[in-house]
């Protein structure tokens, strides 16, 4: 049985959304986004840094959302979400799966600056810089989507799950309006039932609470 360790709206949403797209059974464990839970002995025994996501499948434990994406696709996808070795889109599929982190690091920095760090210690300079870099990273996605609905010519893939989560994170901090193709992309993403099931806290999750 697969177990996913997850904090709502964190990068583990990528893995949750992908599991939902794959339609395979899994157990969801929701952790409070608190040092007490993430750095508590129970979770540190699973993830050495106490971060999310972490995926356990039998005797395999994996952290890093990009690696989890590759693993789930290689192991469980029946052709729709993966672009396996030898596929003409393989290298671009990998590029976008990992480009998602180029975007998410700026989003994570904005979370720190606007949620985690208290006002006197927040830095307007860092906020300005990070939102500008995030906006530029969105511009690259916008260009890619100029003549297509999804990142790859053959259609929706796990690369859209990876980058799509980063767009979902980005729109909390920078307006998407200047990137009209991204606006349409985010609307398409928001209409996907699997994406909807990955949002927020879930009643069916086992909870690790402080
Ligand atoms: N590159 C890693 C980043 C993992 C990561 O930093 N996750 C954040 C949530 S978005 C986290 O667990 N933060 C909690 C903390 O650092 O205390 C991945 O993509 O899995």
Tab-separated table of C-alpha atoms in Angstrom, residues 21-124:
chain	number	residue	atom	x	y	z
A	21	UNK	CA	-4.854	11.344	-11.641
A	22	UNK	CA	-3.420	7.809	-11.586
A	23	UNK	CA	-6.509	6.533	-9.778
A	24	UNK	CA	-4.577	4.047	-7.646
A	25	UNK	CA	-5.323	3.261	-3.974
A	26	UNK	CA	-3.275	5.047	-1.317
A	27	UNK	CA	-3.394	6.134	2.289
A	28	UNK	CA	-3.129	9.862	2.963
A	29	UNK	CA	-1.479	11.122	6.147
A	30	UNK	CA	-2.009	14.836	6.778
A	31	UNK	CA	0.486	16.610	8.999
A	32	UNK	CA	0.050	19.925	10.753
A	33	UNK	CA	2.419	22.433	9.133
A	34	UNK	CA	4.176	22.951	12.470
A	35	UNK	CA	7.724	22.345	13.662
A	36	UNK	CA	6.327	20.203	16.448
A	37	UNK	CA	4.822	17.705	14.002
A	38	UNK	CA	7.243	17.987	11.066
A	39	UNK	CA	10.309	17.832	13.334
A	40	UNK	CA	8.763	15.431	15.819
A	41	UNK	CA	10.458	12.043	16.300
A	42	UNK	CA	7.634	10.108	14.591
A	43	UNK	CA	7.948	12.004	11.304
A	44	UNK	CA	11.750	12.500	11.421
A	45	UNK	CA	12.009	8.701	11.462
A	46	UNK	CA	10.307	8.778	8.026
A	47	UNK	CA	11.791	11.932	6.437
A	48	UNK	CA	15.255	12.982	7.695
A	49	UNK	CA	14.523	16.713	7.249
A	50	UNK	CA	10.905	16.563	8.324
A	51	UNK	CA	9.525	17.987	5.084
A	52	UNK	CA	6.710	17.028	2.737
A	53	UNK	CA	6.081	15.200	0.507
A	54	UNK	CA	7.259	11.785	1.551
A	55	UNK	CA	5.942	8.652	-0.098
A	56	UNK	CA	6.194	5.151	1.317
A	57	UNK	CA	5.445	2.199	-0.951
A	58	UNK	CA	6.127	-1.131	0.716
A	59	UNK	CA	9.750	-1.044	1.843
A	60	UNK	CA	10.599	1.988	-0.357
A	61	UNK	CA	10.612	5.480	1.171
A	62	UNK	CA	11.053	8.450	-1.166
A	63	UNK	CA	11.234	12.188	-0.610
A	64	UNK	CA	11.597	14.960	-3.263
A	65	UNK	CA	8.428	15.578	-5.206
A	66	UNK	CA	10.178	15.303	-8.613
A	67	UNK	CA	11.553	11.859	-7.750
A	68	UNK	CA	8.129	10.800	-6.453
A	69	UNK	CA	6.581	11.938	-9.753
A	70	UNK	CA	9.075	9.900	-11.772
A	71	UNK	CA	8.621	6.865	-9.525
A	72	UNK	CA	4.827	6.894	-9.612
A	73	UNK	CA	4.788	7.340	-13.388
A	74	UNK	CA	7.360	4.618	-14.044
A	75	UNK	CA	5.717	2.197	-11.663
A	76	UNK	CA	1.990	2.843	-12.002
A	77	UNK	CA	1.127	4.887	-15.083
A	78	UNK	CA	-0.407	3.047	-17.978
A	79	UNK	CA	0.692	5.548	-20.604
A	80	UNK	CA	-1.235	8.762	-20.126
A	81	UNK	CA	0.902	10.749	-17.683
A	82	UNK	CA	4.392	9.427	-18.284
A	83	UNK	CA	6.777	9.976	-21.183
A	84	UNK	CA	9.114	6.995	-20.700
A	85	UNK	CA	12.706	6.620	-21.986
A	86	UNK	CA	12.635	6.457	-25.766
A	87	UNK	CA	9.503	8.614	-26.038
A	88	UNK	CA	10.181	11.624	-28.325
A	89	UNK	CA	8.983	13.987	-25.550
A	90	UNK	CA	11.015	12.305	-22.794
A	91	UNK	CA	13.577	15.054	-22.280
A	92	UNK	CA	11.071	17.896	-22.302
A	93	UNK	CA	8.811	15.929	-19.964
A	94	UNK	CA	11.735	15.680	-17.529
A	95	UNK	CA	12.590	19.357	-18.003
A	96	UNK	CA	9.071	20.493	-17.038
A	97	UNK	CA	8.744	18.013	-14.160
A	98	UNK	CA	11.836	19.640	-12.642
A	99	UNK	CA	11.186	23.214	-13.826
A	100	UNK	CA	8.300	23.059	-11.361
A	101	UNK	CA	10.863	23.452	-8.569
A	102	UNK	CA	12.441	26.520	-10.217
A	103	UNK	CA	9.031	28.111	-9.765
A	104	UNK	CA	8.209	26.643	-6.358
A	105	UNK	CA	11.354	27.900	-4.616
A	106	UNK	CA	10.186	31.470	-5.246
A	107	UNK	CA	6.692	30.597	-4.030
A	108	UNK	CA	8.163	28.981	-0.904
A	109	UNK	CA	10.241	32.093	-0.273
A	110	UNK	CA	7.061	34.200	-0.546
A	111	UNK	CA	5.341	31.881	1.967
A	112	UNK	CA	8.238	32.521	4.348
A	113	UNK	CA	8.077	36.261	3.807
A	114	UNK	CA	4.319	36.618	4.106
A	115	UNK	CA	3.218	33.807	6.451
A	116	UNK	CA	6.053	32.306	8.472
A	117	UNK	CA	8.228	35.330	9.267
A	118	UNK	CA	6.583	37.902	11.542
A	119	UNK	CA	6.214	41.483	10.178
A	120	UNK	CA	9.233	43.222	11.731
A	121	UNK	CA	11.576	40.644	10.211
A	122	UNK	CA	9.977	40.478	6.763
A	123	UNK	CA	12.011	41.935	3.923
A	124	UNK	CA	10.246	44.039	1.272
